């Protein structure tokens, strides 16, 4: 699916029209995260949309940290967000920006509103203020402090700024309309006292603008032409417009809303993801089970798969839940095209080739990829002892089992045909070794008797391989809607979301695997080397995704 073959979505139409009519001379968008958590797959939709539109229409896209709340924000998040946007393949316009860069200007504009008689310092406690605000069905009541003089307000606001008032003692509110049907217009708070250092401005301020007071004005300062946000901000638009109408701002951004991404089997809320991290349900924000971009990266998901997914789901104004199977489809599709092939035996069973000389070693070669000739061929040492999967051997089996059976033949992938002659068991009666014979006249051709073995299985040399750990991830949640309705998402964490296999044996080339480099482990799935755990001698591989959608099958879909 390419952008050329897809009909334009409503934002593309609006922008095309604005440019054609000359309402806007150059498109300017921005992605405005609050640095209070790591980016998740929902943010990817907004990133692809904002940066994608800028690319498509020859405009610019800023990265702006909406950092008005020093209580929840941290430098770690700023760094992680930059890394993730870059990883997705986008470049922001100039330096990253911060709403806190505009604190002086926003403070001046607060003074401007006071002088215009359009803002006042209110001494209602938060509880009282709630009382005065009214409800959806009842209008609010004017604060008793609403008619303070300009002089008094200027003096009190100065005191707030100088730290002479206590937190919660008072706030600066816009004087709009306590009877407005839209609650956002009922004299919203525009500045509050927070005696707290800020990750960008340090101790300079002890009053901070509200998100609503900062957001639209920051867009105006940056000359953003199209302020694209999610639908929940639709109700805030009249307030943003009020600020723009009543302040001497340098530009007038227009806001457009689109539906946020919801995915089944997933939660996309920073607050909830933070809870999973803080309570130890996962191993950090970049745990490969997390729907964060850093988690997906560590799991081996290619950034192009996420971009393709965002393209595929489209942009509309109606809320819906997207099937996570669509994301998985995009991941498989991308990995199938690009991931080099390799062999790794997860649960090894020893095979000894009785007719193959001890100490002999041949180097067989295998293609790096079935169609991608640019991916280098692999060297596979072939020796007298090998490993195959325990589940690829049975003493007896019916015809449906197309693997190795006692007395029968199977082809070793990229190598010879072998026949199982004998099993060796331990005292507990478990099979510990299979004695086989190898037909050395079968490399790239059928056996001389013309009987083609039905199955092909993967293998590695027992003498030359990479001992590794493999982590098999499954969905983080077992419920399709873990946080819907009144549900506690923590009750629906999938107990089998991680299986760790140790003593796995991978082909020698995987010793050189780079972190995050994806491979298809033949007959198994897509894997990448973990960027956090493992050593040079004993790497850890994460399963990105299985070869087929086994989940849908299990659910009887
Ligand atoms: P969360 O609900 O996870 O806390 P947020 O909206 O508070 O997310 P921000 O940092 O404010 O997080 O988000 C930055 C931008 O990403 C905003 O413009 C927001 O609308 C957008 N965004 C956040 N979540 C989604 C989503 N699920 N789908 C699409 N866009 C999203
Ligand atoms: Mg937000």
XYZ file of C-alpha atoms and ligand atoms in Angstrom:
589
model
C 0.000 0.000 0.000
C 1.608 3.258 -1.041
C 0.573 6.836 -0.495
C 0.066 7.225 -4.263
C -2.543 4.496 -4.406
C -4.441 5.634 -1.323
C -7.152 8.263 -1.407
C -6.156 11.448 0.423
C -7.360 11.789 4.011
C -9.188 14.865 5.313
C -6.050 16.617 6.595
C -4.264 16.202 3.274
C -7.317 17.726 1.590
C -7.441 20.659 4.014
C -3.749 21.407 3.597
C -3.831 21.114 -0.172
C -6.742 23.557 -0.226
C -5.067 25.993 2.219
C -1.932 26.056 0.095
C -3.862 26.361 -3.160
C -5.984 29.236 -1.829
C -2.926 30.966 -0.397
C -4.350 30.879 3.138
C -1.026 29.372 4.137
C 2.211 29.931 2.244
C 4.153 27.075 3.829
C 2.943 24.159 5.902
C 4.339 24.144 9.442
C 3.419 21.316 11.818
C 4.850 20.087 15.091
C 4.896 17.018 17.293
C 4.386 18.197 20.889
C 5.047 15.454 23.463
C 5.031 16.077 27.170
C 8.325 14.635 28.497
C 6.644 12.598 31.225
C 7.128 9.133 29.774
C 8.414 7.206 26.772
C 6.707 7.360 23.393
C 4.368 4.525 22.489
C 2.803 3.181 19.332
C -0.037 5.730 19.633
C 2.472 8.554 19.462
C 3.901 6.960 16.316
C 0.600 7.725 14.585
C 0.917 11.400 15.487
C 4.620 11.496 14.551
C 4.061 9.854 11.171
C 1.156 12.197 10.525
C 2.887 15.465 11.457
C 6.298 14.685 9.975
C 4.728 12.873 7.033
C 2.542 15.855 6.073
C 5.522 18.206 6.309
C 7.484 15.923 3.960
C 4.602 15.506 1.569
C 3.862 19.230 1.248
C 7.414 20.575 1.445
C 6.830 22.084 4.883
C 8.509 21.828 8.252
C 7.788 19.872 11.406
C 9.066 20.981 14.802
C 9.711 18.766 17.789
C 8.485 20.644 20.824
C 8.536 19.397 24.380
C 5.395 20.631 26.058
C 7.072 20.887 29.414
C 4.770 22.933 31.621
C 4.613 20.462 34.502
C 7.950 20.163 36.340
C 6.468 17.606 38.751
C 6.250 14.825 36.177
C 8.904 15.647 33.645
C 12.468 14.465 33.357
C 15.492 14.840 31.125
C 15.590 11.044 30.647
C 12.265 11.276 28.833
C 13.477 14.151 26.653
C 16.433 12.059 25.485
C 14.319 8.957 24.924
C 11.759 10.894 22.876
C 14.435 12.372 20.610
C 15.983 8.942 20.097
C 12.630 7.404 19.208
C 11.605 10.103 16.726
C 14.986 9.757 14.992
C 14.696 5.990 15.005
C 11.350 6.219 13.227
C 13.284 8.031 10.520
C 12.192 11.636 10.976
C 14.219 14.811 11.304
C 12.783 17.776 13.108
C 13.152 21.329 11.928
C 16.201 22.941 13.578
C 16.840 22.310 17.258
C 14.309 20.603 19.482
C 12.157 23.258 21.133
C 10.654 23.540 24.574
C 7.544 25.305 25.764
C 9.764 26.391 28.659
C 11.775 28.443 26.125
C 8.672 30.636 25.985
C 8.082 31.073 29.721
C 9.191 34.731 29.595
C 6.885 35.471 26.683
C 4.005 33.603 28.296
C 4.556 35.529 31.508
C 4.450 38.801 29.547
C 1.205 37.700 27.957
C -0.256 36.891 31.362
C 0.620 40.474 32.420
C -0.978 41.703 29.199
C -4.251 39.934 30.009
C -4.212 41.376 33.553
C -3.675 44.883 32.190
C -6.534 44.364 29.743
C -8.759 43.364 32.651
C -8.919 39.823 31.272
C -7.129 37.927 34.028
C -7.249 37.994 37.817
C -5.565 36.454 40.807
C -8.026 34.179 42.547
C -7.710 33.084 46.154
C -10.297 30.317 46.036
C -8.820 27.051 47.270
C -8.838 24.258 44.679
C -11.827 22.765 46.453
C -13.791 26.006 46.510
C -12.915 26.633 42.892
C -14.385 23.269 41.970
C -17.548 24.253 43.748
C -17.812 27.547 41.895
C -17.119 25.945 38.531
C -20.571 24.372 38.210
C -21.233 21.197 36.236
C -22.058 20.158 32.704
C -25.694 21.034 33.371
C -25.299 23.944 35.801
C -23.502 27.201 35.111
C -20.671 28.235 37.401
C -20.601 31.233 39.734
C -18.212 34.152 39.660
C -15.302 33.985 42.050
C -15.489 36.657 44.773
C -11.995 37.734 43.615
C -13.036 38.239 40.005
C -13.396 42.007 40.179
C -10.043 42.853 41.698
C -8.473 45.961 40.182
C -5.729 45.736 37.576
C -3.249 47.219 40.088
C -4.123 44.701 42.768
C -3.857 41.830 40.292
C -0.480 43.032 39.021
C 0.789 43.291 42.570
C -0.506 39.858 43.599
C 0.782 38.169 40.440
C 4.197 39.713 41.082
C 4.118 38.221 44.569
C 3.192 34.830 43.147
C 6.146 35.072 40.807
C 8.509 36.112 43.596
C 7.626 33.135 45.742
C 5.801 35.193 48.348
C 2.698 33.023 48.196
C 2.281 29.390 49.152
C 1.479 26.633 46.681
C -2.277 26.364 46.233
C -2.889 29.699 47.965
C -3.931 31.426 44.760
C -3.742 31.183 40.978
C -4.058 33.415 37.958
C -7.272 32.857 36.003
C -8.494 34.138 32.684
C -11.660 36.218 33.013
C -13.912 34.697 30.370
C -17.385 33.470 31.311
C -18.440 31.404 34.323
C -21.755 30.633 32.644
C -20.250 29.333 29.391
C -21.706 25.937 28.402
C -18.134 24.806 27.632
C -16.508 24.302 31.046
C -13.072 25.044 29.579
C -14.182 28.674 29.227
C -15.200 29.081 32.874
C -12.300 31.277 33.951
C -9.588 28.607 33.518
C -6.373 28.752 35.488
C -3.523 30.088 33.386
C -0.759 30.227 36.002
C -0.270 28.224 39.171
C 2.331 28.242 41.914
C 4.693 25.275 41.957
C 7.752 25.650 44.109
C 9.680 23.165 42.140
C 12.769 23.181 39.951
C 12.253 22.557 36.238
C 14.488 20.284 34.127
C 15.096 23.132 31.648
C 14.704 26.383 33.573
C 16.072 25.252 36.937
C 15.021 27.476 39.839
C 14.088 30.469 37.743
C 10.345 30.047 38.143
C 7.997 29.099 40.947
C 4.900 29.791 38.854
C 4.150 27.722 35.769
C 1.670 28.278 32.930
C -1.117 25.744 32.490
C -0.914 23.429 29.503
C -3.927 25.158 27.953
C -2.388 28.615 28.305
C 0.932 27.466 26.853
C -0.076 25.155 24.050
C -1.746 27.394 21.476
C 0.550 30.342 22.165
C 3.608 28.139 21.662
C 2.187 27.129 18.298
C 1.683 30.823 17.482
C 5.262 31.694 18.487
C 6.598 28.943 16.234
C 4.358 29.952 13.340
C 2.658 26.575 13.232
C 0.058 26.695 10.458
C -1.806 23.479 11.276
C -1.968 22.459 14.939
C -2.871 18.811 14.642
C -4.035 17.072 17.796
C -6.246 14.247 18.977
C -10.010 14.545 19.359
C -10.066 15.066 23.120
C -8.741 18.590 22.513
C -11.730 19.590 20.416
C -13.461 21.005 23.510
C -10.386 23.100 24.275
C -10.382 24.788 20.900
C -12.716 27.662 21.908
C -10.342 28.416 24.789
C -7.251 28.293 22.557
C -9.044 30.611 20.144
C -9.952 32.988 22.992
C -6.281 33.313 23.960
C -5.246 33.870 20.346
C -8.011 36.480 19.889
C -7.092 38.338 23.073
C -3.293 38.332 22.889
C -0.918 40.126 20.501
C 0.383 36.819 19.117
C 2.514 36.827 15.949
C 0.477 34.189 14.078
C -2.827 32.381 14.153
C -2.523 28.598 14.108
C -5.582 26.535 13.247
C -6.331 23.392 15.138
C -7.492 20.160 13.510
C -8.350 17.007 15.403
C -7.986 13.351 14.432
C -8.855 10.101 16.200
C -6.168 8.639 18.436
C -4.877 5.146 17.848
C -6.305 2.430 20.053
C -5.000 -1.117 19.663
C -6.518 -4.254 21.091
C -4.432 -6.337 23.551
C -2.524 -3.115 24.259
C -2.679 -0.089 26.527
C -1.575 3.230 25.066
C -1.461 5.554 28.018
C 1.796 6.805 29.413
C 0.345 6.817 32.902
C -0.527 3.119 32.702
C 2.718 2.174 31.008
C 4.582 3.996 33.772
C 2.668 1.932 36.306
C 3.792 -1.297 34.591
C 7.383 -0.059 34.864
C 7.176 1.316 38.403
C 5.478 -1.791 39.764
C 7.948 -4.146 38.090
C 5.527 -5.934 35.749
C 8.096 -5.350 33.010
C 11.819 -4.701 32.839
C 11.695 -0.946 32.179
C 10.168 1.266 29.509
C 12.169 -0.560 26.831
C 11.036 -4.041 27.820
C 10.381 -5.863 24.522
C 6.813 -6.586 25.621
C 6.007 -2.883 25.965
C 4.143 -1.001 23.203
C 6.717 1.770 23.587
C 8.866 2.589 20.589
C 12.002 1.737 22.577
C 10.461 -1.598 23.577
C 9.505 -2.379 19.998
C 13.009 -1.449 18.843
C 14.598 -3.725 21.425
C 12.257 -6.484 20.343
C 13.489 -6.175 16.759
C 10.571 -4.376 15.143
C 11.895 -2.370 12.189
C 10.893 1.312 12.136
C 9.601 0.883 8.585
C 7.075 -1.674 9.873
C 5.664 0.940 12.242
C 5.578 3.579 9.527
C 3.816 1.182 7.150
C 1.338 0.354 9.883
C 0.562 4.038 10.467
C 0.061 4.476 6.732
C -2.235 1.461 6.612
C -4.541 2.517 9.465
C -5.101 5.938 7.907
C -6.308 9.136 9.538
C -9.940 9.814 10.368
C -12.091 11.625 12.891
C -13.871 8.552 14.220
C -12.600 6.587 17.170
C -12.028 2.893 16.668
C -9.908 0.026 17.923
C -7.327 -1.347 15.522
C -6.540 -5.080 15.593
C -2.969 -5.602 16.782
C -2.837 -8.293 14.085
C -2.460 -5.449 11.570
C 0.696 -4.266 13.275
C 1.961 -7.838 13.412
C 1.227 -8.244 9.722
C 3.327 -5.147 8.954
C 6.181 -6.460 11.103
C 6.216 -9.882 9.412
C 5.948 -8.345 5.986
C 8.933 -6.078 6.543
C 11.059 -8.751 8.202
C 10.284 -11.357 5.577
C 11.607 -8.982 2.928
C 14.724 -7.889 4.751
C 15.812 -10.211 7.539
C 18.773 -12.495 6.763
C 18.070 -16.175 7.397
C 19.827 -18.213 10.071
C 19.385 -21.464 11.954
C 19.029 -21.802 15.696
C 18.081 -24.926 17.627
C 15.978 -23.943 20.627
C 15.738 -27.273 22.479
C 18.704 -29.312 21.269
C 18.780 -33.065 20.729
C 22.144 -34.545 19.844
C 22.544 -36.400 16.558
C 25.636 -38.489 15.804
C 26.341 -39.436 12.205
C 27.835 -42.913 12.546
C 29.242 -42.947 9.003
C 30.818 -39.488 9.127
C 34.476 -39.384 10.171
C 35.343 -38.014 13.563
C 37.242 -34.725 13.385
C 36.104 -34.015 9.850
C 34.585 -30.633 9.121
C 33.090 -29.340 5.903
C 31.909 -25.820 5.350
C 28.556 -25.831 3.618
C 27.031 -22.590 2.380
C 23.506 -21.349 2.552
C 21.865 -18.286 1.004
C 21.465 -15.228 3.226
C 17.904 -14.794 1.964
C 15.740 -16.694 -0.558
C 15.455 -13.744 -2.960
C 17.696 -10.955 -1.700
C 20.975 -11.630 -3.444
C 22.556 -8.610 -1.752
C 22.496 -10.430 1.584
C 25.704 -12.451 1.981
C 25.753 -16.251 1.950
C 26.351 -18.064 5.248
C 29.021 -20.616 6.171
C 27.714 -23.659 8.010
C 30.262 -26.051 9.534
C 29.059 -29.637 9.141
C 30.436 -32.212 11.585
C 29.879 -35.728 12.909
C 27.752 -34.488 15.790
C 24.880 -32.103 15.261
C 21.889 -30.705 17.114
C 18.320 -30.808 15.945
C 15.157 -29.787 17.815
C 13.822 -32.336 20.282
C 10.400 -31.903 18.716
C 11.785 -32.764 15.279
C 12.388 -36.411 16.209
C 9.983 -39.201 17.122
C 10.462 -42.910 17.464
C 7.114 -43.452 15.790
C 4.776 -41.111 13.995
C 1.963 -41.010 11.477
C 2.294 -39.614 7.963
C 1.419 -36.073 8.983
C 4.660 -35.795 10.942
C 7.114 -34.681 8.274
C 10.264 -34.693 10.353
C 12.757 -37.296 11.517
C 11.339 -40.679 12.557
C 13.268 -43.786 13.574
C 14.098 -45.788 10.457
C 13.124 -42.913 8.157
C 14.839 -40.084 6.329
C 14.727 -36.324 6.548
C 16.646 -33.536 4.854
C 18.797 -31.253 6.953
C 18.157 -27.754 5.681
C 20.943 -26.516 3.396
C 22.715 -29.867 3.884
C 22.376 -33.649 3.462
C 19.702 -36.260 3.885
C 20.059 -38.345 7.036
C 18.333 -41.463 8.304
C 17.646 -42.247 11.980
C 18.984 -45.685 12.867
C 19.001 -45.901 16.640
C 18.034 -43.970 19.776
C 20.029 -43.578 22.967
C 18.045 -43.064 26.172
C 19.045 -42.097 29.690
C 18.030 -43.954 32.859
C 14.782 -42.011 32.943
C 13.916 -43.307 29.509
C 14.321 -39.946 27.833
C 15.857 -39.761 24.389
C 19.258 -38.087 24.684
C 20.784 -38.887 21.314
C 19.851 -40.212 17.908
C 22.355 -42.233 15.897
C 21.909 -41.506 12.217
C 23.573 -42.223 8.909
C 24.210 -39.505 6.390
C 23.901 -39.831 2.623
C 26.741 -37.671 1.325
C 25.450 -37.834 -2.227
C 22.454 -35.623 -1.462
C 23.822 -32.106 -1.336
C 21.420 -30.090 -3.480
C 19.957 -33.258 -5.010
C 17.633 -36.135 -4.200
C 18.948 -39.496 -2.946
C 20.076 -41.915 -5.659
C 17.106 -44.231 -4.990
C 14.849 -41.364 -6.085
C 12.918 -41.362 -2.801
C 12.670 -37.782 -1.689
C 12.375 -37.269 2.075
C 9.125 -35.530 3.013
C 10.508 -33.181 5.595
C 13.234 -30.601 6.004
C 14.490 -29.707 9.472
C 16.997 -27.187 10.760
C 20.192 -28.097 12.589
C 23.530 -26.784 13.809
C 26.898 -28.402 14.342
C 27.295 -29.625 17.908
C 30.997 -28.835 17.646
C 30.817 -25.317 16.243
C 27.902 -23.131 17.250
C 26.927 -20.170 19.379
C 25.487 -21.004 22.754
C 22.718 -18.513 23.405
C 19.626 -17.592 25.353
C 16.355 -17.048 23.545
C 13.476 -15.029 24.940
C 10.066 -15.826 23.563
C 7.643 -12.971 24.084
C 3.940 -13.188 23.814
C 1.321 -10.477 24.097
C 1.614 -8.454 27.258
C -2.120 -8.692 27.928
C -4.397 -11.676 27.482
C -7.565 -9.580 27.265
C -8.391 -7.799 23.995
C -9.477 -4.682 25.919
C -7.386 -4.710 29.092
C -8.325 -1.199 30.202
C -11.859 -0.896 28.851
C -14.761 0.101 31.035
C -14.041 -0.319 34.712
C -11.385 -2.973 34.206
C -8.043 -2.842 35.968
C -5.523 -3.506 33.219
C -3.110 -5.040 35.735
C -5.560 -7.922 36.235
C -5.180 -8.844 32.575
C -1.429 -9.124 32.230
C -0.766 -12.352 30.285
C 1.012 -14.697 32.724
C 2.769 -16.451 29.814
C 4.107 -13.320 28.173
C 7.745 -14.420 28.460
C 9.443 -17.793 28.142
C 13.221 -17.917 28.509
C 15.140 -20.754 26.843
C 18.783 -21.286 27.724
C 21.349 -23.544 26.077
C 20.018 -22.792 22.607
C 22.461 -23.385 19.767
C 22.721 -20.979 16.879
C 24.793 -21.163 13.712
C 28.290 -19.677 14.028
C 27.610 -16.524 12.042
C 25.284 -15.269 14.759
C 28.238 -14.570 17.041
C 28.685 -11.433 14.953
C 25.026 -10.377 15.101
C 24.662 -6.696 15.947
C 22.171 -5.590 18.577
C 18.716 -5.003 17.101
C 19.734 -6.647 13.800
C 16.861 -8.893 12.756
C 17.142 -12.482 11.528
C 14.685 -15.081 10.511
C 15.492 -18.232 12.447
C 14.347 -20.672 9.814
C 11.139 -22.570 10.587
C 10.767 -20.543 13.761
C 10.300 -16.826 13.631
C 12.032 -13.470 13.591
C 14.633 -12.676 16.216
C 17.132 -9.991 17.070
C 20.022 -9.739 19.441
C 19.068 -7.981 22.651
C 20.638 -4.569 23.154
C 20.720 -4.850 26.938
C 21.524 -8.373 28.095
C 23.913 -11.122 27.037
C 27.663 -11.264 26.492
C 29.909 -11.651 23.476
C 30.174 -15.408 24.192
C 26.556 -15.893 25.116
C 24.212 -13.536 23.311
C 20.531 -13.151 24.092
C 18.055 -13.213 21.218
C 14.556 -11.754 21.449
C 11.738 -13.188 19.446
C 10.168 -10.308 17.568
C 7.322 -12.388 16.191
C 6.536 -15.917 15.022
C 6.441 -16.847 11.355
C 2.694 -17.218 11.283
C -0.180 -15.777 13.210
C -0.577 -18.624 15.688
C -2.556 -16.379 18.035
C -5.470 -15.890 15.634
C -5.574 -19.640 15.121
C -5.698 -20.315 18.846
C -8.511 -17.846 19.299
C -10.440 -19.810 16.663
C -10.640 -16.819 14.366
P -0.950 9.561 26.975
O -2.439 9.477 26.875
O -0.255 8.304 26.610
O -0.440 10.153 28.239
P -0.647 12.121 25.791
O -1.583 12.534 24.733
O -0.831 12.726 27.124
O -0.571 10.561 25.799
P 1.530 13.654 24.818
O 2.951 13.576 25.183
O 0.771 14.860 25.180
O 0.846 12.372 25.407
O 1.356 13.341 23.272
C 2.016 14.017 22.247
C 1.178 13.956 21.010
O 0.877 12.608 20.673
C -0.141 14.659 21.229
O -0.355 15.516 20.144
C -1.139 13.563 21.283
O -2.366 13.977 20.760
C -0.497 12.466 20.445
N -0.949 11.159 20.889
C -0.881 10.621 22.131
N -1.453 9.416 22.183
C -1.895 9.156 20.915
C -2.595 8.063 20.313
N -2.936 6.976 20.998
N -2.867 8.149 18.994
C -2.520 9.229 18.284
N -1.879 10.285 18.790
C -1.568 10.262 20.091
Mg -1.003 15.069 26.595
